[in-house]
mmCIF file of N, CA, C and O in Angstrom:
data_model
loop_
_atom_site.group_PDB
_atom_site.id
_atom_site.type_symbol
_atom_site.label_atom_id
_atom_site.label_comp_id
_atom_site.label_asym_id
_atom_site.label_seq_id
_atom_site.Cartn_x
_atom_site.Cartn_y
_atom_site.Cartn_z
ATOM 1 N N UNK A 1 0.811 -1.179 -0.122
ATOM 2 C CA UNK A 1 0.005 0.058 0.035
ATOM 3 C C UNK A 1 0.919 1.377 -0.077
ATOM 4 O O UNK A 1 0.507 2.196 -0.793
ATOM 5 N N UNK A 2 1.993 1.282 0.814
ATOM 6 C CA UNK A 2 2.940 2.474 0.684
ATOM 7 C C UNK A 2 3.470 2.609 -0.482
ATOM 8 O O UNK A 2 3.508 3.862 -0.962
ATOM 9 N N UNK A 3 3.856 1.614 -1.297
ATOM 10 C CA UNK A 3 4.453 1.883 -2.477
ATOM 11 C C UNK A 3 3.364 2.434 -3.480
ATOM 12 O O UNK A 3 3.827 3.339 -4.374
ATOM 13 N N UNK A 4 2.212 2.077 -3.344
ATOM 14 C CA UNK A 4 1.130 2.712 -4.445
ATOM 15 C C UNK A 4 0.975 4.060 -3.969
ATOM 16 O O UNK A 4 0.870 4.968 -4.809
ATOM 17 N N UNK A 5 0.935 4.537 -2.798
ATOM 18 C CA UNK A 5 0.788 5.857 -2.422
ATOM 19 C C UNK A 5 1.962 6.517 -2.870
ATOM 20 O O UNK A 5 1.860 7.738 -3.340
ATOM 21 N N UNK A 6 3.225 6.245 -2.781
ATOM 22 C CA UNK A 6 4.286 6.808 -3.228
ATOM 23 C C UNK A 6 4.280 6.937 -4.868
ATOM 24 O O UNK A 6 4.639 8.132 -5.255
ATOM 25 N N UNK A 7 3.914 5.967 -5.393
ATOM 26 C CA UNK A 7 3.825 6.096 -6.965
ATOM 27 C C UNK A 7 2.792 7.191 -7.319
ATOM 28 O O UNK A 7 2.923 7.891 -8.194
ATOM 29 N N UNK A 8 1.610 7.173 -6.444
ATOM 30 C CA UNK A 8 0.540 8.202 -6.871
ATOM 31 C C UNK A 8 0.880 9.527 -6.502
ATOM 32 O O UNK A 8 0.733 10.560 -7.236
ATOM 33 N N UNK A 9 1.665 9.778 -5.397
ATOM 34 C CA UNK A 9 2.314 10.901 -5.155
ATOM 35 C C UNK A 9 3.291 11.390 -6.177
ATOM 36 O O UNK A 9 3.332 12.664 -6.749
ATOM 37 N N UNK A 10 3.987 10.424 -6.754
ATOM 38 C CA UNK A 10 4.988 10.945 -7.942
ATOM 39 C C UNK A 10 4.144 11.241 -9.299
ATOM 40 O O UNK A 10 4.584 12.115 -10.011
ATOM 41 N N UNK A 11 3.152 10.434 -9.351
ATOM 42 C CA UNK A 11 2.233 10.752 -10.519
ATOM 43 C C UNK A 11 1.651 12.183 -10.508
ATOM 44 O O UNK A 11 1.761 12.973 -11.356
ATOM 45 N N UNK A 12 1.314 12.666 -9.194
ATOM 46 C CA UNK A 12 0.786 14.107 -8.985
ATOM 47 C C UNK A 12 1.825 15.045 -9.234
ATOM 48 O O UNK A 12 1.582 16.142 -9.979
ATOM 49 N N UNK A 13 2.977 14.955 -8.790
ATOM 50 C CA UNK A 13 4.281 15.614 -9.093
ATOM 51 C C UNK A 13 4.525 15.900 -10.430
ATOM 52 O O UNK A 13 4.628 16.814 -11.031
ATOM 53 N N UNK A 14 4.541 14.607 -11.214
ATOM 54 C CA UNK A 14 4.694 14.623 -12.534
ATOM 55 C C UNK A 14 3.746 15.518 -13.303
ATOM 56 O O UNK A 14 4.085 16.262 -14.129
ATOM 57 N N UNK A 15 2.306 15.185 -13.119
ATOM 58 C CA UNK A 15 1.437 15.837 -13.883
ATOM 59 C C UNK A 15 1.398 17.333 -13.513
ATOM 60 O O UNK A 15 1.071 18.341 -14.232
ATOM 61 N N UNK A 16 1.667 17.818 -12.145
ATOM 62 C CA UNK A 16 1.853 19.103 -11.749
ATOM 63 C C UNK A 16 2.971 19.792 -12.455
ATOM 64 O O UNK A 16 2.862 20.963 -12.972
ATOM 65 N N UNK A 17 4.002 19.209 -12.622
ATOM 66 C CA UNK A 17 5.127 19.724 -13.131
ATOM 67 C C UNK A 17 4.770 19.858 -14.780
ATOM 68 O O UNK A 17 5.368 21.092 -15.392
ATOM 69 N N UNK A 18 4.148 19.044 -15.432
ATOM 70 C CA UNK A 18 3.747 19.495 -16.725
ATOM 71 C C UNK A 18 2.876 20.584 -16.983
ATOM 72 O O UNK A 18 2.856 21.355 -17.972
ATOM 73 N N UNK A 19 1.873 20.725 -15.967
ATOM 74 C CA UNK A 19 0.975 21.774 -15.993
ATOM 75 C C UNK A 19 1.866 23.208 -15.861
ATOM 76 O O UNK A 19 1.498 23.987 -16.384
ATOM 77 N N UNK A 20 2.751 23.090 -14.807
ATOM 78 C CA UNK A 20 3.485 24.306 -14.639
ATOM 79 C C UNK A 20 4.420 24.815 -15.826
ATOM 80 O O UNK A 20 4.594 25.683 -16.266
ATOM 81 N N UNK A 21 4.832 23.657 -16.540
ATOM 82 C CA UNK A 21 5.792 23.827 -17.743
ATOM 83 C C UNK A 21 4.721 24.507 -18.865
ATOM 84 O O UNK A 21 5.414 25.375 -19.601
ATOM 85 N N UNK A 22 3.771 24.072 -19.093
ATOM 86 C CA UNK A 22 2.791 24.499 -20.043
ATOM 87 C C UNK A 22 2.485 25.942 -19.713
ATOM 88 O O UNK A 22 2.475 26.899 -20.477
ATOM 89 N N UNK A 23 2.344 26.282 -18.512
ATOM 90 C CA UNK A 23 1.974 27.491 -17.939
ATOM 91 C C UNK A 23 3.062 28.409 -18.218
ATOM 92 O O UNK A 23 2.879 29.793 -18.582
ATOM 93 N N UNK A 24 4.481 28.009 -18.007
ATOM 94 C CA UNK A 24 5.352 29.016 -18.493
ATOM 95 C C UNK A 24 5.448 29.269 -20.034
ATOM 96 O O UNK A 24 6.418 29.926 -20.317
ATOM 97 N N UNK A 25 4.949 28.377 -20.683
ATOM 98 C CA UNK A 25 5.053 28.603 -22.248
ATOM 99 C C UNK A 25 6.381 28.451 -22.644
ATOM 100 O O UNK A 25 6.616 29.107 -23.799
ATOM 101 N N UNK A 26 6.994 27.509 -22.236
ATOM 102 C CA UNK A 26 8.392 27.236 -22.828
ATOM 103 C C UNK A 26 8.207 26.089 -24.000
ATOM 104 O O UNK A 26 7.289 25.332 -24.087
ATOM 105 N N UNK A 27 9.199 25.860 -24.749
ATOM 106 C CA UNK A 27 9.255 24.890 -25.787
ATOM 107 C C UNK A 27 9.259 23.403 -25.368
ATOM 108 O O UNK A 27 9.890 22.906 -24.370
ATOM 109 N N UNK A 28 8.341 22.541 -25.841
ATOM 110 C CA UNK A 28 8.244 21.319 -25.669
ATOM 111 C C UNK A 28 9.409 20.477 -26.036
ATOM 112 O O UNK A 28 9.721 19.537 -25.569
ATOM 113 N N UNK A 29 9.952 21.016 -27.110
ATOM 114 C CA UNK A 29 11.053 20.229 -27.619
ATOM 115 C C UNK A 29 12.069 20.512 -26.621
ATOM 116 O O UNK A 29 12.954 19.344 -26.544
ATOM 117 N N UNK A 30 12.290 21.532 -26.068
ATOM 118 C CA UNK A 30 13.358 21.577 -25.054
ATOM 119 C C UNK A 30 13.043 20.741 -23.695
ATOM 120 O O UNK A 30 13.959 20.190 -23.214
ATOM 121 N N UNK A 31 11.667 20.721 -23.484
ATOM 122 C CA UNK A 31 11.291 19.664 -22.479
ATOM 123 C C UNK A 31 11.792 18.234 -22.795
ATOM 124 O O UNK A 31 12.464 17.622 -21.806
ATOM 125 N N UNK A 32 11.664 17.796 -23.917
ATOM 126 C CA UNK A 32 11.973 16.478 -24.314
ATOM 127 C C UNK A 32 13.399 16.271 -24.267
ATOM 128 O O UNK A 32 14.137 15.274 -24.030
ATOM 129 N N UNK A 33 14.227 17.400 -24.808
ATOM 130 C CA UNK A 33 15.694 17.224 -24.761
ATOM 131 C C UNK A 33 16.164 17.285 -23.395
ATOM 132 O O UNK A 33 17.201 16.488 -23.232
ATOM 133 N N UNK A 34 15.642 18.076 -22.472
ATOM 134 C CA UNK A 34 16.157 18.028 -21.078
ATOM 135 C C UNK A 34 15.646 16.986 -20.003
ATOM 136 O O UNK A 34 16.161 16.657 -19.155
ATOM 137 N N UNK A 35 14.519 16.225 -20.658
ATOM 138 C CA UNK A 35 14.009 15.193 -19.730
ATOM 139 C C UNK A 35 14.708 14.164 -19.296
ATOM 140 O O UNK A 35 14.978 13.717 -18.096
ATOM 141 N N UNK A 36 15.732 13.604 -20.093
ATOM 142 C CA UNK A 36 16.536 12.400 -19.956
ATOM 143 C C UNK A 36 17.925 13.019 -19.345
ATOM 144 O O UNK A 36 18.748 11.991 -19.154
ATOM 145 N N UNK A 37 18.211 14.182 -19.382
ATOM 146 C CA UNK A 37 19.529 14.704 -18.933
ATOM 147 C C UNK A 37 19.922 14.234 -17.564
ATOM 148 O O UNK A 37 21.123 13.766 -17.342
ATOM 149 N N UNK A 38 19.206 14.024 -16.563
ATOM 150 C CA UNK A 38 19.582 13.493 -15.345
ATOM 151 C C UNK A 38 19.979 11.994 -15.411
ATOM 152 O O UNK A 38 20.914 11.631 -14.393
ATOM 153 N N UNK A 39 19.770 11.265 -16.458
ATOM 154 C CA UNK A 39 20.143 9.890 -16.469
ATOM 155 C C UNK A 39 21.504 9.796 -16.995
ATOM 156 O O UNK A 39 21.971 8.698 -16.825
ATOM 157 N N UNK A 40 22.234 10.929 -17.245
ATOM 158 C CA UNK A 40 23.703 10.808 -17.514
ATOM 159 C C UNK A 40 24.363 10.396 -16.185
ATOM 160 O O UNK A 40 25.545 10.009 -16.435
ATOM 161 N N UNK A 41 23.870 10.424 -15.201
ATOM 162 C CA UNK A 41 24.453 10.150 -13.912
ATOM 163 C C UNK A 41 24.729 8.554 -13.825
ATOM 164 O O UNK A 41 25.451 8.012 -13.141
ATOM 165 N N UNK A 42 23.778 7.863 -14.600
ATOM 166 C CA UNK A 42 23.882 6.511 -14.738
ATOM 167 C C UNK A 42 25.211 6.066 -15.366
ATOM 168 O O UNK A 42 25.467 4.779 -15.159
ATOM 169 N N UNK A 43 25.838 6.881 -15.920
ATOM 170 C CA UNK A 43 27.231 6.439 -16.649
ATOM 171 C C UNK A 43 28.131 5.976 -15.423
ATOM 172 O O UNK A 43 29.056 5.008 -15.788
ATOM 173 N N UNK A 44 28.045 6.404 -14.343
ATOM 174 C CA UNK A 44 28.684 5.991 -13.176
ATOM 175 C C UNK A 44 28.686 4.617 -12.937
ATOM 176 O O UNK A 44 29.651 4.055 -11.941
ATOM 177 N N UNK A 45 27.887 3.947 -13.456
ATOM 178 C CA UNK A 45 27.442 2.450 -13.106
ATOM 179 C C UNK A 45 28.673 1.725 -13.887
ATOM 180 O O UNK A 45 28.856 0.384 -13.467
ATOM 181 N N UNK A 46 29.460 2.274 -14.581
ATOM 182 C CA UNK A 46 30.622 1.513 -15.343
ATOM 183 C C UNK A 46 31.829 1.306 -14.451
ATOM 184 O O UNK A 46 32.580 0.399 -14.747
ATOM 185 N N UNK A 47 31.767 2.065 -13.413
ATOM 186 C CA UNK A 47 32.818 1.956 -12.400
ATOM 187 C C UNK A 47 32.353 0.606 -11.469
ATOM 188 O O UNK A 47 33.233 -0.297 -11.379
ATOM 189 N N UNK A 48 31.262 0.715 -10.958
ATOM 190 C CA UNK A 48 30.773 -0.414 -10.030
ATOM 191 C C UNK A 48 29.301 0.118 -9.649
ATOM 192 O O UNK A 48 28.864 1.166 -9.781
ATOM 193 N N UNK A 49 28.622 -0.971 -9.028
ATOM 194 C CA UNK A 49 26.957 -0.674 -8.812
ATOM 195 C C UNK A 49 26.998 0.325 -7.513
ATOM 196 O O UNK A 49 26.120 1.225 -7.649
ATOM 197 N N UNK A 50 27.780 0.305 -6.700
ATOM 198 C CA UNK A 50 27.890 1.418 -5.520
ATOM 199 C C UNK A 50 27.918 2.651 -5.972
ATOM 200 O O UNK A 50 27.227 3.535 -5.654
ATOM 201 N N UNK A 51 29.005 2.940 -6.869
ATOM 202 C CA UNK A 51 29.230 4.192 -7.252
ATOM 203 C C UNK A 51 28.267 4.905 -8.165
ATOM 204 O O UNK A 51 27.624 5.974 -8.019
ATOM 205 N N UNK A 52 27.604 3.767 -8.857
ATOM 206 C CA UNK A 52 26.484 4.165 -9.860
ATOM 207 C C UNK A 52 25.318 4.605 -8.963
ATOM 208 O O UNK A 52 24.612 5.603 -9.361
ATOM 209 N N UNK A 53 25.016 3.765 -7.874
ATOM 210 C CA UNK A 53 23.819 3.848 -7.125
ATOM 211 C C UNK A 53 23.977 5.435 -6.416
ATOM 212 O O UNK A 53 22.971 6.144 -6.353
ATOM 213 N N UNK A 54 25.210 5.720 -6.002
ATOM 214 C CA UNK A 54 25.373 6.891 -5.248
ATOM 215 C C UNK A 54 25.122 8.209 -6.233
ATOM 216 O O UNK A 54 24.326 9.176 -5.807
ATOM 217 N N UNK A 55 25.653 8.106 -7.429
ATOM 218 C CA UNK A 55 25.572 9.216 -8.276
ATOM 219 C C UNK A 55 24.003 9.301 -8.903
ATOM 220 O O UNK A 55 23.602 10.393 -9.032
ATOM 221 N N UNK A 56 23.553 7.979 -9.119
ATOM 222 C CA UNK A 56 22.058 8.162 -9.537
ATOM 223 C C UNK A 56 21.107 8.888 -8.448
ATOM 224 O O UNK A 56 20.418 9.464 -8.724
ATOM 225 N N UNK A 57 21.349 8.443 -7.322
ATOM 226 C CA UNK A 57 20.504 8.899 -6.107
ATOM 227 C C UNK A 57 20.972 10.408 -5.856
ATOM 228 O O UNK A 57 20.036 11.145 -5.540
ATOM 229 N N UNK A 58 22.053 10.788 -6.033
ATOM 230 C CA UNK A 58 22.556 12.317 -5.601
ATOM 231 C C UNK A 58 21.854 13.195 -6.774
ATOM 232 O O UNK A 58 21.413 14.158 -6.346
ATOM 233 N N UNK A 59 21.746 12.704 -8.021
ATOM 234 C CA UNK A 59 21.333 13.363 -9.163
ATOM 235 C C UNK A 59 19.655 13.146 -9.136
ATOM 236 O O UNK A 59 19.159 13.929 -10.022
ATOM 237 N N UNK A 60 19.070 12.374 -8.435
ATOM 238 C CA UNK A 60 17.633 12.136 -8.556
ATOM 239 C C UNK A 60 17.007 12.413 -7.111
ATOM 240 O O UNK A 60 16.198 11.729 -6.586
ATOM 241 N N UNK A 61 17.414 13.693 -6.680
ATOM 242 C CA UNK A 61 16.647 14.039 -5.483
ATOM 243 C C UNK A 61 16.130 15.427 -5.908
ATOM 244 O O UNK A 61 16.618 16.249 -6.803
ATOM 245 N N UNK A 62 14.913 15.808 -5.264
ATOM 246 C CA UNK A 62 14.286 17.057 -5.674
ATOM 247 C C UNK A 62 15.047 18.206 -5.127
ATOM 248 O O UNK A 62 14.683 19.301 -5.628
ATOM 249 N N UNK A 63 16.078 18.062 -4.400
ATOM 250 C CA UNK A 63 16.661 19.356 -3.946
ATOM 251 C C UNK A 63 17.298 20.083 -5.227
ATOM 252 O O UNK A 63 17.200 21.374 -4.956
ATOM 253 N N UNK A 64 18.057 19.697 -6.192
ATOM 254 C CA UNK A 64 18.430 20.293 -7.218
ATOM 255 C C UNK A 64 17.418 21.066 -8.100
ATOM 256 O O UNK A 64 17.849 22.114 -8.342
ATOM 257 N N UNK A 65 16.259 20.338 -8.271
ATOM 258 C CA UNK A 65 15.414 20.859 -9.087
ATOM 259 C C UNK A 65 14.642 22.105 -8.292
ATOM 260 O O UNK A 65 14.284 23.263 -8.823
ATOM 261 N N UNK A 66 14.417 21.929 -6.770
ATOM 262 C CA UNK A 66 13.931 23.122 -5.908
ATOM 263 C C UNK A 66 14.921 24.347 -6.157
ATOM 264 O O UNK A 66 14.558 25.335 -6.412
ATOM 265 N N UNK A 67 16.291 23.848 -6.137
ATOM 266 C CA UNK A 67 17.180 25.049 -6.289
ATOM 267 C C UNK A 67 17.123 25.888 -7.424
ATOM 268 O O UNK A 67 17.398 26.919 -7.628
ATOM 269 N N UNK A 68 16.964 25.050 -8.664
ATOM 270 C CA UNK A 68 16.874 25.657 -9.832
ATOM 271 C C UNK A 68 15.656 26.470 -9.901
ATOM 272 O O UNK A 68 15.760 27.863 -10.295
ATOM 273 N N UNK A 69 14.407 26.144 -9.266
ATOM 274 C CA UNK A 69 13.298 26.898 -9.516
ATOM 275 C C UNK A 69 13.508 28.121 -8.584
ATOM 276 O O UNK A 69 13.228 29.359 -9.062
ATOM 277 N N UNK A 70 14.109 27.955 -7.324
ATOM 278 C CA UNK A 70 14.234 29.057 -6.515
ATOM 279 C C UNK A 70 15.159 30.243 -7.186
ATOM 280 O O UNK A 70 14.991 31.344 -7.046
ATOM 281 N N UNK A 71 16.283 29.663 -7.744
ATOM 282 C CA UNK A 71 17.306 30.594 -8.331
ATOM 283 C C UNK A 71 16.476 31.225 -9.388
ATOM 284 O O UNK A 71 16.823 32.512 -9.775
ATOM 285 N N UNK A 72 15.870 30.482 -10.373
ATOM 286 C CA UNK A 72 15.004 31.060 -11.259
ATOM 287 C C UNK A 72 14.062 32.314 -10.916
ATOM 288 O O UNK A 72 14.168 33.305 -11.563
ATOM 289 N N UNK A 73 13.422 32.103 -9.698
ATOM 290 C CA UNK A 73 12.484 33.089 -9.252
ATOM 291 C C UNK A 73 13.463 34.303 -8.828
ATOM 292 O O UNK A 73 12.972 35.604 -9.018
ATOM 293 N N UNK A 74 14.473 33.978 -8.102
ATOM 294 C CA UNK A 74 15.275 35.182 -7.738
ATOM 295 C C UNK A 74 15.792 36.133 -8.748
ATOM 296 O O UNK A 74 15.887 37.301 -8.807
ATOM 297 N N UNK A 75 16.451 35.303 -9.716
ATOM 298 C CA UNK A 75 16.928 36.096 -11.033
ATOM 299 C C UNK A 75 15.962 36.407 -12.079
ATOM 300 O O UNK A 75 16.382 37.112 -12.839
ATOM 301 N N UNK A 76 14.665 36.029 -11.809
ATOM 302 C CA UNK A 76 13.495 36.513 -12.697
ATOM 303 C C UNK A 76 13.999 35.909 -14.099
ATOM 304 O O UNK A 76 13.736 36.514 -15.173
ATOM 305 N N UNK A 77 14.214 34.516 -14.161
ATOM 306 C CA UNK A 77 14.483 33.929 -15.450
ATOM 307 C C UNK A 77 13.494 32.679 -15.633
ATOM 308 O O UNK A 77 13.856 31.570 -15.010
ATOM 309 N N UNK A 78 12.594 32.608 -16.491
ATOM 310 C CA UNK A 78 11.741 31.636 -16.683
ATOM 311 C C UNK A 78 12.432 30.195 -17.235
ATOM 312 O O UNK A 78 11.979 29.331 -16.903
ATOM 313 N N UNK A 79 13.453 30.490 -17.844
ATOM 314 C CA UNK A 79 14.131 29.425 -18.556
ATOM 315 C C UNK A 79 14.823 28.426 -17.400
ATOM 316 O O UNK A 79 14.724 27.255 -17.505
ATOM 317 N N UNK A 80 15.413 29.306 -16.472
ATOM 318 C CA UNK A 80 15.988 28.383 -15.303
ATOM 319 C C UNK A 80 14.817 27.898 -14.636
ATOM 320 O O UNK A 80 15.034 26.545 -13.940
ATOM 321 N N UNK A 81 13.885 28.464 -14.352
ATOM 322 C CA UNK A 81 12.678 27.742 -13.505
ATOM 323 C C UNK A 81 12.121 26.574 -14.402
ATOM 324 O O UNK A 81 11.811 25.442 -13.594
ATOM 325 N N UNK A 82 12.205 26.618 -15.734
ATOM 326 C CA UNK A 82 11.785 25.534 -16.618
ATOM 327 C C UNK A 82 12.692 24.622 -16.485
ATOM 328 O O UNK A 82 12.268 23.166 -16.294
ATOM 329 N N UNK A 83 14.068 24.715 -16.334
ATOM 330 C CA UNK A 83 14.827 23.589 -16.067
ATOM 331 C C UNK A 83 14.577 22.756 -14.734
ATOM 332 O O UNK A 83 14.647 21.732 -14.924
ATOM 333 N N UNK A 84 14.450 23.574 -13.722
ATOM 334 C CA UNK A 84 13.962 23.079 -12.580
ATOM 335 C C UNK A 84 12.755 22.210 -12.713
ATOM 336 O O UNK A 84 12.571 21.046 -12.006
ATOM 337 N N UNK A 85 11.866 22.594 -13.328
ATOM 338 C CA UNK A 85 10.294 22.009 -13.568
ATOM 339 C C UNK A 85 10.708 20.773 -14.128
ATOM 340 O O UNK A 85 10.243 19.657 -13.837
ATOM 341 N N UNK A 86 11.419 20.791 -15.285
ATOM 342 C CA UNK A 86 11.608 19.568 -16.125
ATOM 343 C C UNK A 86 12.476 18.511 -15.342
ATOM 344 O O UNK A 86 12.154 17.299 -15.436
ATOM 345 N N UNK A 87 13.413 19.025 -14.671
ATOM 346 C CA UNK A 87 14.127 18.067 -13.638
ATOM 347 C C UNK A 87 13.316 17.241 -12.579
ATOM 348 O O UNK A 87 13.454 16.116 -12.345
ATOM 349 N N UNK A 88 12.234 18.153 -12.019
ATOM 350 C CA UNK A 88 11.423 17.636 -11.014
ATOM 351 C C UNK A 88 10.363 16.506 -11.744
ATOM 352 O O UNK A 88 10.128 15.431 -11.186
ATOM 353 N N UNK A 89 10.074 16.864 -13.132
ATOM 354 C CA UNK A 89 9.165 15.973 -13.687
ATOM 355 C C UNK A 89 9.949 14.617 -14.023
ATOM 356 O O UNK A 89 9.453 13.384 -13.979
ATOM 357 N N UNK A 90 11.302 14.728 -14.290
ATOM 358 C CA UNK A 90 12.053 13.647 -14.589
ATOM 359 C C UNK A 90 12.040 12.675 -13.408
ATOM 360 O O UNK A 90 11.843 11.376 -13.334
ATOM 361 N N UNK A 91 12.377 13.176 -12.165
ATOM 362 C CA UNK A 91 12.560 12.639 -11.009
ATOM 363 C C UNK A 91 11.182 11.914 -10.773
ATOM 364 O O UNK A 91 11.253 10.715 -10.209
ATOM 365 N N UNK A 92 10.141 12.668 -10.714
ATOM 366 C CA UNK A 92 8.771 12.115 -10.493
ATOM 367 C C UNK A 92 8.511 11.013 -11.361
ATOM 368 O O UNK A 92 7.879 9.738 -10.995
ATOM 369 N N UNK A 93 8.740 11.068 -12.546
ATOM 370 C CA UNK A 93 8.558 10.023 -13.661
ATOM 371 C C UNK A 93 9.173 8.742 -13.272
ATOM 372 O O UNK A 93 8.864 7.557 -13.272
ATOM 373 N N UNK A 94 10.638 8.943 -13.065
ATOM 374 C CA UNK A 94 11.358 7.779 -12.613
ATOM 375 C C UNK A 94 10.914 6.974 -11.221
ATOM 376 O O UNK A 94 10.691 5.948 -11.107
ATOM 377 N N UNK A 95 10.390 7.827 -10.344
ATOM 378 C CA UNK A 95 9.787 7.158 -8.957
ATOM 379 C C UNK A 95 8.537 6.588 -9.253
ATOM 380 O O UNK A 95 8.213 5.539 -8.622
ATOM 381 N N UNK A 96 7.751 7.079 -10.289
ATOM 382 C CA UNK A 96 6.381 6.662 -10.352
ATOM 383 C C UNK A 96 6.430 5.274 -11.225
ATOM 384 O O UNK A 96 5.647 4.418 -11.061
ATOM 385 N N UNK A 97 7.614 5.128 -11.919
ATOM 386 C CA UNK A 97 7.563 3.784 -12.609
ATOM 387 C C UNK A 97 8.691 2.625 -11.988
ATOM 388 O O UNK A 97 8.884 1.647 -12.295
ATOM 389 N N UNK A 98 8.953 3.344 -10.678
ATOM 390 C CA UNK A 98 9.678 2.394 -9.733
ATOM 391 C C UNK A 98 11.349 2.504 -9.611
ATOM 392 O O UNK A 98 11.798 1.709 -8.943
ATOM 393 N N UNK A 99 11.739 3.403 -10.295
ATOM 394 C CA UNK A 99 13.256 3.748 -10.207
ATOM 395 C C UNK A 99 13.603 4.675 -9.136
ATOM 396 O O UNK A 99 12.712 5.364 -8.673
ATOM 397 N N UNK A 100 14.876 4.665 -8.647
ATOM 398 C CA UNK A 100 15.303 5.579 -7.740
ATOM 399 C C UNK A 100 15.216 5.335 -6.334
ATOM 400 O O UNK A 100 15.393 3.937 -6.036
ATOM 401 N N UNK A 101 15.401 6.197 -5.596
ATOM 402 C CA UNK A 101 15.501 5.997 -4.001
ATOM 403 C C UNK A 101 14.310 4.899 -3.484
ATOM 404 O O UNK A 101 14.729 4.085 -2.767
#
């Protein structure tokens, strides 16, 4: 039951991030180009599983997306906000399908 609730929560974050991205009126091509960017952290699995898992989890935390959104608000730059929103959507999508922490 807990897994179901966490996946439902991730679905809500994913759908919310899509709504916010649409509201920001940024390019959907940019969205799809940036969407899989955090998965570059998986390259570290070539060294060993532990290193790969550490880097994957480090890059798949909402902390970085939250910081990008906050920085975007501070400097009044919708593109930076959009990066943070896409980052959050990626993390929530991964968690929704069972990857991640």
